[in-house]
Amino acid sequence: MASLELRGLRKSFGGRPVVRNLSLRVEDGEFLVLVGPSGCGKSTLLRLIAGLESPDAGEVAIDGRVVNELEPGERDVAMVFQNYALYPHMKVLANVAFPLKMAGVPRRERERRAREALALLGIAELAGRKPALLSGGQQQRVALARALVRRPKLFLLDEPLSNVDARLRAEMRAELARLHRDLAATMVYVTHDQVEAMTLGGRIAVLAAGELQQVGPPLEVYRRPVNRFVAGFLGAPPMNLVEGEAAAALGAPGVVAGFRPEEAVLGGPLAARVTLVEELGSESLVHAEVAGGRDIVLVLPPGEAPSVGAELSVGVPTEALHRFDPGDGRRID
Amino acid sequence: MRRWANRLLLVALAAAFLYPLAWMLSASLQPEGAALGRPPFYLPDGLHFENYPVAAARMGRIHRLVWNTTLLTAACILGQLLCCSLAGYAFARLRFAGRDALFLLVLATMMLPPQVLAIPQFLLFRRLGLVDTFWPLILPTVLGGAPFFIFLFRQYFLSIPQELVEAARVDGCRAWGVYWRIMLPLARPVIGTVAIFTFLATWNDFWAPLIYLNSEENQTLALALASFNQSYRVAVEWLMAGTSMVLAPCLLVYFLFQKVFLRGVRLSGAKG
């Protein structure tokens, strides 16, 4: 396993910057989740690390060694792709053994290791099948086995769970967490899924428009977002952000006031009118309009949701209120 | 009603296409000099199968002809497959300056009729001292290939997900490894199509062997059929017997690989 360091990385496509002067260090054995909206440059960043794209400027260093000039196959990294990218003409065993074949490992040895990797993921019985005959979850496991068979220095995972159904996603999340723990591997994981980011990452790095916004442990980023973007991006539903009269009512005049939907309480200084109620069973999402026409969302226990059109008064505990600069969006402490 | 009308139309079309083939077989079984003077398929004297050995004897050393034609066809198939798949791969997957312009240029050469190239090409091969060898027939396939097949390979390679290429690169393949280990095995449908098209075109080719192959020992089957043209008349029955023999492998290949052939026709309309 190894550390990863990105120094001043830049990448543009057709004059449009996709990664802007990005520096980041991932420690040996760490699970870092890159999270951000579509088009923010997170997949490009992963491809730069893998060597599938060349940076316009900056350096990629794996274990202290700059690898900019190395081919992807020479960087000793393994990558799991969104669509699994299993070779359709090869059986599962051959798919998993393929990186070892390219590395010149003798046939018997590579088959043994491929079978071990398949067994580790609980799919040893699929060795003789072609990928087309596997379910999405099985294909995902084969892709993981192919990544870990060569014991790379670094695992790169590009939205690997985005194509599996919700139940399987939860299962695979747990599997990935277990694999990371067992292998003590350095992993960089790209996702736009908040739950994956919050549950998997030892640290998360939030990206927007090719720039790193914040890096830190998931709960820290969730609780103390450094700017409006991070505040509005993390969390489902995301943080409520209000300005003007509504912010002043909450005791934050002249700034953007933010509060998590689950931390708001009924009974307080902020007047709101209910526009929509979504009953989720375990909780109710109450959408309401506040002064200035802005929408907010509240999470209330089931059965406590008011009806549509009802007038509410909303309160936010002082410690749950975040303040952001209305100009550059930075956090104000 | 409409279904029956469609069927009737298909039967009529099939009959129109089959007629020359059936006439060829019928003529090949007529006694000498009878084929042109009688109504088609009229065989009052029985079936004259002896026309076939006579035709084979008239064509000359039949083993030599079959060997020459097979060798030439096999070399052209291999040449086309190698050259067109490599060119198609480069146009589909490698990044280099002027790639698309070059591809357009390759496509533009499809508009040149082969007759236009015949004289300059002949002069070139004569200067190289390769006339009356198989090289003028093989080299153009190895060193250029047919633009249509390049197009076919390119379109097919474009349809293979880019992620497979990237996975192979991360797994340790370079450009050649991606081509050889991933792209080519996945391109089996196109390989089959190109092989069959090339087989049919080369096996039946009369024109290029006529230009380049002079000596008897280098003759191909198609050239040997020309020996039935005599000064004052054509030995139609023997010619048809010879043609039936030469055509038999083509028909066999077509019937055996009909699905691949039709898939190739469909592929040529693939999106890009």
Coordinates of C-alpha atoms in Angstrom, one line a residue, chain A residues 47 51-52 71-74 77 81-83 85-89 98-99 101-102 146 150, chain B residues 95 162-175 177 181-183 185-186 188:
Chain A
R47 CA -8.3 9.4 -14.4
G51 CA -2.7 7.8 -15.9
L52 CA -5.7 7.7 -18.4
E71 CA 1.7 4.5 -18.4
P72 CA -1.4 3.4 -16.5
G73 CA -0.2 -0.2 -16.3
E74 CA 3.1 0.9 -14.8
V77 CA -2.9 1.1 -9.4
F81 CA -15.2 1.3 -13.4
Q82 CA -18.7 2.5 -13.2
N83 CA -19.9 0.0 -15.8
A85 CA -15.6 -2.9 -17.7
L86 CA -15.3 -6.7 -17.6
Y87 CA -13.9 -8.2 -20.8
P88 CA -16.9 -9.9 -22.4
H89 CA -14.9 -12.5 -24.4
F98 CA -5.8 -10.7 -16.8
P99 CA -3.7 -8.0 -14.9
K101 CA -1.1 -12.2 -17.1
M102 CA 0.0 -8.7 -18.3
R146 CA -9.8 -8.1 -10.7
R150 CA -2.6 -7.8 -8.2
Chain B
R95 CA -5.3 10.0 -30.8
Q162 CA -14.1 3.0 -24.0
E163 CA -14.0 1.7 -20.4
L164 CA -12.8 -1.7 -21.7
V165 CA -9.9 0.0 -23.4
E166 CA -9.1 2.0 -20.2
A167 CA -9.5 -1.1 -18.0
A168 CA -7.0 -2.9 -20.3
R169 CA -4.6 0.0 -20.1
V170 CA -4.8 0.0 -16.3
D171 CA -4.3 -3.7 -16.3
G172 CA -1.0 -3.3 -18.2
C173 CA -1.8 -3.2 -21.9
R174 CA -0.3 -0.7 -24.3
A175 CA -1.9 0.2 -27.6
G177 CA -2.0 -5.1 -26.3
R181 CA -6.1 -8.9 -26.6
I182 CA -9.3 -6.9 -26.3
M183 CA -10.4 -5.3 -29.6
P185 CA -11.3 -10.9 -30.1
L186 CA -14.3 -8.7 -29.6
R188 CA -15.2 -11.5 -34.4

